Amino acid sequence: MFDIERWQEIFDTIRKNKLRTFLTGLSVASGIFILVILLGFGQGMQNGIEHEFKQDATTSVWAWPEATSKAYKGLNPGRVIRFKNADYETAGRMFKEDIEYESPRVFVRNVNINYGSESLVYGIQGVSSEFQFIEGFSTIEGRFINYKDEVSLGKVAVIGKKIRGDVFKDVDTPVGERIEIAGIQFTIIGVFKEQNEREEERIYIPLTTGQRVFNGDDKLNTLSYTLPPVENFDQAVAQAVAFKDNLRKFLKEEHLVAPEDESGVRVWSAMEEAKRYYGITNNMKLFFWFVGVCTIIAGVVGVSNIMLIVVKERTREIGIRKALGAKPWSIVGMILHESIFVTAISGFSGLIFSMLILEFLGPHVQIEYVKNPSVNFTVAFSTVMVLIFAGALAGLVPALRAARVQVIESLRDE
């Protein structure tokens, strides 16, 4: 017969274990929480980068001139390179099979823009009809510049959506309205929408008009291209790198720029840049996984330790159970049940809390290069299931130890 005080002692021990169990469960829950939040942030970075690159066509390649930094063939460094129409036309013929869309661009500077009595301060660029496919914007009212506008030196303009909202908010549509550029009347023929609102503060006019009417020569500020679609990302990157290198080599030879000169001629590839950013994002995701998994492992180790403490402090209770006929497997099941219970409740609590935060706060995150942080629920759920399995393994050693407790020794244990 067992006295009441001994049973009270056993219950006090259980209550103490409940506090330790709660703290251990909190550690496990925080591990899952941290992992899911980090994975969500990593996905948000990838979403943000994809959003940024969608502003231009993914396969776009841009070239622009600068000043040289090295002497070459008797020419001094610091020479300013100027692209001409001939460069654009020759490149178009040389790389015809490699190009999907192409357009030069010229900046019209130091001119006054007026709408009625209102003075406007926006950038003006002369482009060709294919520029809209390279820049990746959509025309939401009217139309974009066409080939006829270029040939006829048309006095037409396409404005950004932001300009439409700032200047033409009092009219049903700005299409057909007239603006004055350097004293010359231009008719608005369309409104375009960009991913980036800052780029909607532009006015596009035909390239030929920009060159002949305002600049008086055939100078070009940039050459822009898109490449044909290919089967996969790696092929697209290889295609972009090859075209970029060939275009740079051609332009350097045309303008006598040293092959090793990093200045003089600049060529930028959206696809190559995307690969670099995606590589950084993938590395960060691996790091987030590492941090989250380490945190979870710490929690699982905590579960194993608390189960060892439970077995030690419940030695008398286990001995009593065995004395009353409990089988070893029932003792093992008792310890494993508590271990699995702790990891399951803690894991799902951390998962639910983190998913709710990403669901409600993720769409409102306004950070550059981070957009709508989220995580694949299947991946997160699978992680919790692995955690529960790990929790079972963590409780196995303490459970087997409990099953080997000798009844006589346990009843003598103080």
CSV table of C-alpha atoms in Angstrom, one decimal:
chain,number,residue,atom,x,y,z
A,1,MET,CA,0.0,0.0,0.0
A,2,PHE,CA,1.3,3.4,-1.0
A,3,ASP,CA,0.9,6.5,1.2
A,4,ILE,CA,-0.7,9.7,0.0
A,5,GLU,CA,2.5,11.8,0.4
A,6,ARG,CA,4.3,9.6,-2.1
A,7,TRP,CA,1.5,10.0,-4.7
A,8,GLN,CA,1.5,13.8,-4.0
A,9,GLU,CA,5.2,13.8,-4.8
A,10,ILE,CA,4.6,12.1,-8.1
A,11,PHE,CA,1.9,14.6,-9.1
A,12,ASP,CA,4.2,17.5,-8.2
A,13,THR,CA,6.8,16.0,-10.4
A,14,ILE,CA,4.4,15.8,-13.3
A,15,ARG,CA,3.4,19.5,-12.8
A,16,LYS,CA,7.0,20.5,-12.9
A,17,ASN,CA,7.4,18.5,-16.2
A,18,LYS,CA,4.5,20.3,-17.7
A,19,LEU,CA,6.3,23.6,-17.3
A,20,ARG,CA,9.4,22.2,-18.9
A,21,THR,CA,7.3,20.6,-21.6
A,22,PHE,CA,5.6,23.9,-22.3
A,23,LEU,CA,9.0,25.7,-22.6
A,24,THR,CA,10.3,23.0,-24.9
A,25,GLY,CA,7.2,23.1,-27.1
A,26,LEU,CA,7.6,26.9,-27.3
A,27,SER,CA,11.1,26.3,-28.6
A,28,VAL,CA,9.9,23.9,-31.3
A,29,ALA,CA,7.0,26.2,-32.3
A,30,SER,CA,9.4,29.1,-32.6
A,31,GLY,CA,11.7,27.0,-34.9
A,32,ILE,CA,8.8,26.2,-37.3
A,33,PHE,CA,7.7,29.9,-37.1
A,34,ILE,CA,11.2,31.2,-37.9
A,35,LEU,CA,11.6,28.7,-40.8
A,36,VAL,CA,8.3,29.5,-42.4
A,37,ILE,CA,8.8,33.3,-42.1
A,38,LEU,CA,12.3,33.1,-43.5
A,39,LEU,CA,11.1,30.9,-46.4
A,40,GLY,CA,8.2,33.4,-47.0
A,41,PHE,CA,10.7,36.3,-47.1
A,42,GLY,CA,12.9,34.4,-49.6
A,43,GLN,CA,9.9,33.8,-51.8
A,44,GLY,CA,9.0,37.5,-51.5
A,45,MET,CA,12.5,38.4,-52.7
A,46,GLN,CA,12.1,36.2,-55.7
A,47,ASN,CA,8.7,37.7,-56.4
A,48,GLY,CA,10.1,41.2,-56.1
A,49,ILE,CA,13.0,40.5,-58.5
A,50,GLU,CA,10.6,38.9,-61.0
A,51,HIS,CA,8.4,42.0,-60.8
A,52,GLU,CA,11.3,44.3,-61.4
A,53,PHE,CA,12.5,42.4,-64.5
A,54,LYS,CA,8.9,42.3,-65.9
A,55,GLN,CA,9.1,46.0,-66.4
A,56,ASP,CA,11.2,45.3,-69.5
A,57,ALA,CA,11.1,42.3,-71.7
A,58,THR,CA,13.0,39.4,-70.1
A,59,THR,CA,15.2,38.9,-73.1
A,60,SER,CA,16.0,42.6,-73.7
A,61,VAL,CA,19.5,43.8,-74.4
A,62,TRP,CA,20.5,47.4,-74.2
A,63,ALA,CA,23.6,49.2,-75.4
A,64,TRP,CA,24.7,52.8,-74.8
A,65,PRO,CA,27.9,54.8,-75.4
A,66,GLU,CA,30.2,56.4,-72.8
A,67,ALA,CA,33.7,57.9,-72.7
A,68,THR,CA,36.7,55.6,-73.2
A,69,SER,CA,39.1,54.9,-70.4
A,70,LYS,CA,42.1,53.5,-72.4
A,71,ALA,CA,44.2,54.8,-75.3
A,72,TYR,CA,43.8,52.8,-78.5
A,73,LYS,CA,45.3,53.0,-82.0
A,74,GLY,CA,46.7,56.5,-81.4
A,75,LEU,CA,43.5,57.8,-79.8
A,76,ASN,CA,43.5,59.3,-76.3
A,77,PRO,CA,41.4,58.0,-73.4
A,78,GLY,CA,38.4,60.1,-72.4
A,79,ARG,CA,37.0,60.1,-76.0
A,80,VAL,CA,33.2,60.3,-76.0
A,81,ILE,CA,31.6,57.7,-78.2
A,82,ARG,CA,28.5,58.6,-80.3
A,83,PHE,CA,26.2,56.0,-81.7
A,84,LYS,CA,24.7,56.8,-85.1
A,85,ASN,CA,21.9,55.4,-87.2
A,86,ALA,CA,24.5,53.5,-89.2
A,87,ASP,CA,25.5,51.5,-86.1
A,88,TYR,CA,21.8,50.5,-85.6
A,89,GLU,CA,21.2,49.6,-89.2
A,90,THR,CA,24.5,47.6,-89.5
A,91,ALA,CA,23.9,45.7,-86.3
A,92,GLY,CA,20.3,45.0,-87.4
A,93,ARG,CA,21.6,43.4,-90.6
A,94,MET,CA,24.5,41.5,-88.9
A,95,PHE,CA,22.4,40.0,-86.1
A,96,LYS,CA,19.1,39.7,-88.0
A,97,GLU,CA,18.6,36.0,-87.1
A,98,ASP,CA,19.3,36.7,-83.4
A,99,ILE,CA,16.8,39.6,-83.0
A,100,GLU,CA,13.1,39.5,-82.3
A,101,TYR,CA,12.4,43.3,-81.8
A,102,GLU,CA,14.8,46.3,-82.1
A,103,SER,CA,14.6,50.0,-81.5
A,104,PRO,CA,17.0,52.8,-81.1
A,105,ARG,CA,16.3,55.7,-78.8
A,106,VAL,CA,17.1,59.4,-78.6
A,107,PHE,CA,16.6,61.8,-75.7
A,108,VAL,CA,15.1,65.2,-76.5
A,109,ARG,CA,16.5,67.6,-74.0
A,110,ASN,CA,16.3,71.3,-73.1
A,111,VAL,CA,12.9,71.9,-74.8
A,112,ASN,CA,9.8,73.6,-73.3
A,113,ILE,CA,6.5,71.5,-73.1
A,114,ASN,CA,3.2,73.2,-72.8
A,115,TYR,CA,-0.5,72.2,-72.6
A,116,GLY,CA,-2.5,75.3,-73.1
A,117,SER,CA,-1.2,77.7,-70.5
A,118,GLU,CA,0.3,75.0,-68.3
A,119,SER,CA,4.0,74.3,-68.5
A,120,LEU,CA,4.9,70.6,-68.2
A,121,VAL,CA,8.2,69.0,-67.0
A,122,TYR,CA,8.5,65.5,-68.4
A,123,GLY,CA,11.1,63.5,-70.3
A,124,ILE,CA,10.8,63.2,-74.1
A,125,GLN,CA,12.2,60.2,-76.0
A,126,GLY,CA,12.2,59.5,-79.7
A,127,VAL,CA,11.7,55.7,-80.4
A,128,SER,CA,10.6,53.4,-83.1
A,129,SER,CA,7.3,51.4,-83.4
A,130,GLU,CA,8.8,48.3,-81.8
A,131,PHE,CA,10.0,50.0,-78.6
A,132,GLN,CA,6.8,49.1,-76.8
A,133,PHE,CA,7.6,45.4,-77.0
A,134,ILE,CA,11.1,45.9,-75.7
A,135,GLU,CA,10.1,48.1,-72.8
A,136,GLY,CA,7.2,45.8,-72.0
A,137,PHE,CA,4.4,48.3,-71.5
A,138,SER,CA,0.8,48.3,-72.7
A,139,THR,CA,-1.2,50.9,-74.5
A,140,ILE,CA,-4.4,51.6,-72.6
A,141,GLU,CA,-5.8,54.4,-74.7
A,142,GLY,CA,-5.4,55.1,-78.4
A,143,ARG,CA,-2.3,53.5,-80.1
A,144,PHE,CA,1.5,53.6,-80.1
A,145,ILE,CA,3.8,55.1,-82.7
A,146,ASN,CA,3.8,53.2,-86.0
A,147,TYR,CA,6.0,52.9,-89.1
A,148,LYS,CA,4.0,55.6,-90.9
A,149,ASP,CA,4.6,58.1,-88.1
A,150,GLU,CA,8.3,57.5,-88.5
A,151,VAL,CA,8.5,57.8,-92.2
A,152,SER,CA,6.4,61.0,-92.3
A,153,LEU,CA,8.2,62.6,-89.4
A,154,GLY,CA,4.8,62.7,-87.7
A,155,LYS,CA,4.1,65.3,-85.0
A,156,VAL,CA,2.5,62.8,-82.7
A,157,ALA,CA,3.1,61.8,-79.1
A,158,VAL,CA,2.3,59.0,-76.7
A,159,ILE,CA,2.1,59.9,-73.0
A,160,GLY,CA,2.4,57.9,-69.8
A,161,LYS,CA,-0.6,57.0,-67.5
A,162,LYS,CA,0.7,59.3,-64.8
A,163,ILE,CA,0.9,62.3,-67.1
A,164,ARG,CA,-2.7,61.5,-68.1
A,165,GLY,CA,-3.8,61.6,-64.5
A,166,ASP,CA,-1.8,64.7,-63.6
A,167,VAL,CA,-2.5,66.9,-66.6
A,168,PHE,CA,-5.5,65.5,-68.5
A,169,LYS,CA,-7.8,64.5,-65.5
A,170,ASP,CA,-10.5,67.0,-66.6
A,171,VAL,CA,-11.0,65.5,-70.1
A,172,ASP,CA,-12.6,62.2,-71.0
A,173,THR,CA,-9.5,61.1,-73.0
A,174,PRO,CA,-6.3,62.9,-73.9
A,175,VAL,CA,-6.2,61.2,-77.3
A,176,GLY,CA,-6.6,64.0,-79.8
A,177,GLU,CA,-5.5,66.7,-77.4
A,178,ARG,CA,-2.5,68.8,-78.5
A,179,ILE,CA,0.7,69.7,-76.6
A,180,GLU,CA,3.4,72.1,-77.6
A,181,ILE,CA,7.0,71.0,-77.7
A,182,ALA,CA,9.5,73.8,-78.4
A,183,GLY,CA,6.7,75.7,-80.1
A,184,ILE,CA,5.6,72.8,-82.3
A,185,GLN,CA,2.2,71.3,-82.0
A,186,PHE,CA,2.0,67.5,-81.3
A,187,THR,CA,-1.1,65.5,-81.3
A,188,ILE,CA,-1.5,62.9,-78.5
A,189,ILE,CA,-2.3,59.5,-80.1
A,190,GLY,CA,-2.1,57.2,-77.1
A,191,VAL,CA,-1.6,56.5,-73.4
A,192,PHE,CA,0.7,53.8,-72.1
A,193,LYS,CA,0.9,52.0,-68.8
A,194,GLU,CA,4.2,50.8,-67.1
A,195,GLN,CA,4.9,48.5,-64.2
A,196,ASN,CA,6.9,51.3,-62.6
A,197,GLU,CA,4.9,54.6,-62.2
A,198,ARG,CA,8.1,56.6,-62.5
A,199,GLU,CA,8.5,55.5,-66.1
A,200,GLU,CA,5.0,56.8,-66.8
A,201,GLU,CA,6.4,60.3,-66.7
A,202,ARG,CA,7.6,60.0,-70.3
A,203,ILE,CA,6.4,61.3,-73.6
A,204,TYR,CA,7.3,59.2,-76.7
A,205,ILE,CA,7.6,60.7,-80.1
A,206,PRO,CA,8.8,59.1,-83.4
A,207,LEU,CA,12.5,58.6,-83.6
A,208,THR,CA,12.9,60.4,-86.9
A,209,THR,CA,11.0,63.5,-85.5
A,210,GLY,CA,13.2,63.5,-82.4
A,211,GLN,CA,16.4,63.4,-84.5
A,212,ARG,CA,15.6,65.8,-87.3
A,213,VAL,CA,13.3,68.3,-85.7
A,214,PHE,CA,15.1,68.7,-82.4
A,215,ASN,CA,18.6,67.3,-82.5
A,216,GLY,CA,19.4,68.0,-86.1
A,217,ASP,CA,21.6,64.9,-86.6
A,218,ASP,CA,21.4,61.1,-86.6
A,219,LYS,CA,22.9,60.6,-83.1
A,220,LEU,CA,21.4,57.8,-80.9
A,221,ASN,CA,21.5,57.5,-77.2
A,222,THR,CA,20.7,53.8,-76.9
A,223,LEU,CA,20.2,50.6,-79.0
A,224,SER,CA,17.7,48.1,-77.6
A,225,TYR,CA,16.8,44.6,-78.7
A,226,THR,CA,14.8,41.6,-77.6
A,227,LEU,CA,15.9,38.0,-78.5
A,228,PRO,CA,13.6,35.2,-79.7
A,229,PRO,CA,12.2,32.9,-77.0
A,230,VAL,CA,14.0,29.5,-76.4
A,231,GLU,CA,13.1,26.3,-74.6
A,232,ASN,CA,14.6,26.9,-71.1
A,233,PHE,CA,16.2,29.5,-68.8
A,234,ASP,CA,19.7,28.3,-69.3
A,235,GLN,CA,19.5,28.5,-73.1
A,236,ALA,CA,18.0,32.0,-72.8
A,237,VAL,CA,21.0,33.1,-70.6
A,238,ALA,CA,23.5,31.5,-73.1
A,239,GLN,CA,21.7,33.2,-76.0
A,240,ALA,CA,21.7,36.6,-74.2
A,241,VAL,CA,25.4,36.3,-73.3
A,242,ALA,CA,26.5,35.4,-76.8
A,243,PHE,CA,24.4,38.2,-78.4
A,244,LYS,CA,25.7,40.7,-75.8
A,245,ASP,CA,29.3,39.8,-76.4
A,246,ASN,CA,28.9,39.9,-80.2
A,247,LEU,CA,27.1,43.3,-80.1
A,248,ARG,CA,29.8,44.8,-77.8
A,249,LYS,CA,32.6,43.5,-80.0
A,250,PHE,CA,31.0,45.0,-83.1
A,251,LEU,CA,30.3,48.4,-81.5
A,252,LYS,CA,33.9,48.6,-80.1
A,253,GLU,CA,35.4,47.8,-83.5
A,254,GLU,CA,33.2,50.4,-85.2
A,255,HIS,CA,34.2,53.1,-82.8
A,256,LEU,CA,37.9,52.1,-82.2
A,257,VAL,CA,37.4,51.2,-78.5
A,258,ALA,CA,40.1,49.0,-76.9
A,259,PRO,CA,38.8,45.4,-76.5
A,260,GLU,CA,39.8,45.4,-72.8
A,261,ASP,CA,38.2,48.9,-72.2
A,262,GLU,CA,35.2,48.4,-69.9
A,263,SER,CA,34.0,51.9,-70.7
A,264,GLY,CA,33.3,53.4,-74.1
A,265,VAL,CA,30.6,50.9,-75.0
A,266,ARG,CA,28.2,49.4,-72.4
A,267,VAL,CA,25.9,46.5,-73.1
A,268,TRP,CA,23.4,45.2,-70.5
A,269,SER,CA,21.4,42.0,-70.7
A,270,ALA,CA,18.2,41.6,-68.6
A,271,MET,CA,18.4,37.8,-68.8
A,272,GLU,CA,22.0,37.7,-67.6
A,273,GLU,CA,21.2,40.1,-64.7
A,274,ALA,CA,18.1,38.0,-63.8
A,275,LYS,CA,20.3,34.9,-63.5
A,276,ARG,CA,22.6,36.7,-61.1
A,277,TYR,CA,19.8,37.9,-58.9
A,278,TYR,CA,18.1,34.5,-59.0
A,279,GLY,CA,21.4,32.9,-57.9
A,280,ILE,CA,21.6,35.3,-55.0
A,281,THR,CA,17.9,34.5,-54.1
A,282,ASN,CA,18.5,30.8,-54.2
A,283,ASN,CA,21.6,31.1,-52.0
A,284,MET,CA,19.6,33.1,-49.5
A,285,LYS,CA,16.9,30.5,-49.5
A,286,LEU,CA,19.4,27.8,-48.7
A,287,PHE,CA,20.7,30.0,-45.9
A,288,PHE,CA,17.2,30.5,-44.5
A,289,TRP,CA,16.6,26.7,-44.7
A,290,PHE,CA,19.9,26.2,-42.7
A,291,VAL,CA,18.9,28.7,-40.0
A,292,GLY,CA,15.4,27.3,-39.7
A,293,VAL,CA,16.5,23.7,-39.6
A,294,CYS,CA,19.1,24.4,-37.0
A,295,THR,CA,16.4,26.1,-34.9
A,296,ILE,CA,14.2,23.1,-35.3
A,297,ILE,CA,17.0,20.7,-34.4
A,298,ALA,CA,17.6,22.7,-31.2
A,299,GLY,CA,13.9,22.2,-30.4
A,300,VAL,CA,14.0,18.5,-31.1
A,301,VAL,CA,17.1,18.1,-28.9
A,302,GLY,CA,15.1,20.0,-26.2
A,303,VAL,CA,12.3,17.4,-26.6
A,304,SER,CA,14.8,14.6,-26.2
A,305,ASN,CA,16.3,16.2,-23.1
A,306,ILE,CA,12.9,16.9,-21.5
A,307,MET,CA,11.9,13.3,-22.1
A,308,LEU,CA,15.0,12.1,-20.3
A,309,ILE,CA,14.2,14.3,-17.4
A,310,VAL,CA,10.6,13.0,-17.4
A,311,VAL,CA,11.8,9.4,-17.3
A,312,LYS,CA,14.2,10.2,-14.5
A,313,GLU,CA,11.7,12.1,-12.4
A,314,ARG,CA,8.9,9.6,-13.1
A,315,THR,CA,11.0,6.6,-12.3
A,316,ARG,CA,8.8,5.7,-9.3
A,317,GLU,CA,5.6,6.2,-11.3
A,318,ILE,CA,7.0,3.9,-14.1
A,319,GLY,CA,8.0,1.3,-11.5
A,320,ILE,CA,4.5,1.4,-10.0
A,321,ARG,CA,2.9,1.0,-13.5
A,322,LYS,CA,5.2,-2.0,-14.1
A,323,ALA,CA,4.4,-3.4,-10.7
A,324,LEU,CA,0.7,-3.2,-11.6
A,325,GLY,CA,1.3,-5.2,-14.8
A,326,ALA,CA,2.2,-2.6,-17.4
A,327,LYS,CA,4.1,-4.1,-20.3
A,328,PRO,CA,7.3,-2.5,-21.6
A,329,TRP,CA,5.7,-1.5,-24.9
A,330,SER,CA,3.0,0.4,-23.0
A,331,ILE,CA,5.7,2.3,-21.1
A,332,VAL,CA,7.5,3.1,-24.4
A,333,GLY,CA,4.1,4.2,-25.9
A,334,MET,CA,3.5,6.5,-23.0
A,335,ILE,CA,6.8,8.4,-23.4
A,336,LEU,CA,6.6,8.4,-27.2
A,337,HIS,CA,3.0,9.7,-27.0
A,338,GLU,CA,4.1,12.7,-25.0
A,339,SER,CA,7.1,13.4,-27.2
A,340,ILE,CA,4.9,13.2,-30.4
A,341,PHE,CA,2.2,15.3,-28.7
A,342,VAL,CA,4.6,18.0,-27.8
A,343,THR,CA,6.2,18.3,-31.3
A,344,ALA,CA,2.9,18.0,-33.1
A,345,ILE,CA,1.0,20.6,-31.1
A,346,SER,CA,4.1,22.9,-31.1
A,347,GLY,CA,4.8,22.4,-34.8
A,348,PHE,CA,1.3,23.0,-36.0
A,349,SER,CA,1.0,26.1,-33.7
A,350,GLY,CA,4.1,27.6,-35.2
A,351,LEU,CA,2.9,26.7,-38.7
A,352,ILE,CA,-0.6,28.2,-38.3
A,353,PHE,CA,0.7,31.4,-36.6
A,354,SER,CA,3.4,32.0,-39.3
A,355,MET,CA,1.0,31.3,-42.2
A,356,LEU,CA,-1.6,33.7,-40.8
A,357,ILE,CA,1.1,36.4,-40.6
A,358,LEU,CA,2.2,35.8,-44.2
A,359,GLU,CA,-1.5,35.7,-45.4
A,360,PHE,CA,-2.6,38.9,-43.8
A,361,LEU,CA,0.6,41.0,-43.7
A,362,GLY,CA,2.4,39.6,-46.8
A,363,PRO,CA,0.4,41.5,-49.4
A,364,HIS,CA,1.0,44.8,-47.6
A,365,VAL,CA,4.8,44.5,-47.5
A,366,GLN,CA,6.2,47.6,-49.3
A,367,ILE,CA,10.0,46.9,-49.5
A,368,GLU,CA,12.0,47.3,-52.7
A,369,TYR,CA,12.8,43.9,-54.3
A,370,VAL,CA,10.4,42.1,-51.8
A,371,LYS,CA,6.8,41.5,-53.0
A,372,ASN,CA,4.1,39.5,-51.4
A,373,PRO,CA,6.1,37.1,-49.1
A,374,SER,CA,4.5,33.7,-49.1
A,375,VAL,CA,5.4,30.0,-48.7
A,376,ASN,CA,4.2,26.8,-50.3
A,377,PHE,CA,1.8,25.2,-47.8
A,378,THR,CA,2.7,21.7,-48.9
A,379,VAL,CA,6.4,22.4,-48.2
A,380,ALA,CA,5.6,23.9,-44.7
A,381,PHE,CA,3.2,21.1,-43.8
A,382,SER,CA,5.7,18.5,-44.9
A,383,THR,CA,8.3,20.2,-42.7
A,384,VAL,CA,6.0,19.8,-39.7
A,385,MET,CA,5.4,16.1,-40.5
A,386,VAL,CA,9.2,15.6,-40.6
A,387,LEU,CA,9.4,17.4,-37.3
A,388,ILE,CA,6.8,15.1,-35.7
A,389,PHE,CA,8.8,12.1,-37.0
A,390,ALA,CA,12.0,13.6,-35.5
A,391,GLY,CA,10.1,14.2,-32.2
A,392,ALA,CA,9.2,10.5,-32.2
A,393,LEU,CA,12.9,9.6,-32.7
A,394,ALA,CA,13.9,12.1,-30.0
A,395,GLY,CA,11.6,10.3,-27.5
A,396,LEU,CA,12.6,6.8,-28.5
A,397,VAL,CA,15.9,6.7,-26.4
A,398,PRO,CA,14.2,8.0,-23.3
A,399,ALA,CA,11.3,5.6,-23.9
A,400,LEU,CA,13.5,2.6,-24.2
A,401,ARG,CA,15.3,3.7,-21.1
A,402,ALA,CA,12.0,3.9,-19.3
A,403,ALA,CA,11.1,0.4,-20.5
A,404,ARG,CA,14.3,-1.0,-18.9
A,405,VAL,CA,13.5,0.4,-15.4
A,406,GLN,CA,13.6,-2.3,-12.8
A,407,VAL,CA,10.6,-2.4,-10.4
A,408,ILE,CA,12.5,-2.9,-7.2
A,409,GLU,CA,15.1,-0.2,-8.0
A,410,SER,CA,12.4,2.3,-9.1
A,411,LEU,CA,10.5,1.9,-5.9
A,412,ARG,CA,13.6,2.6,-3.9
A,413,ASP,CA,14.4,5.7,-6.0
A,414,GLU,CA,14.3,9.0,-4.1
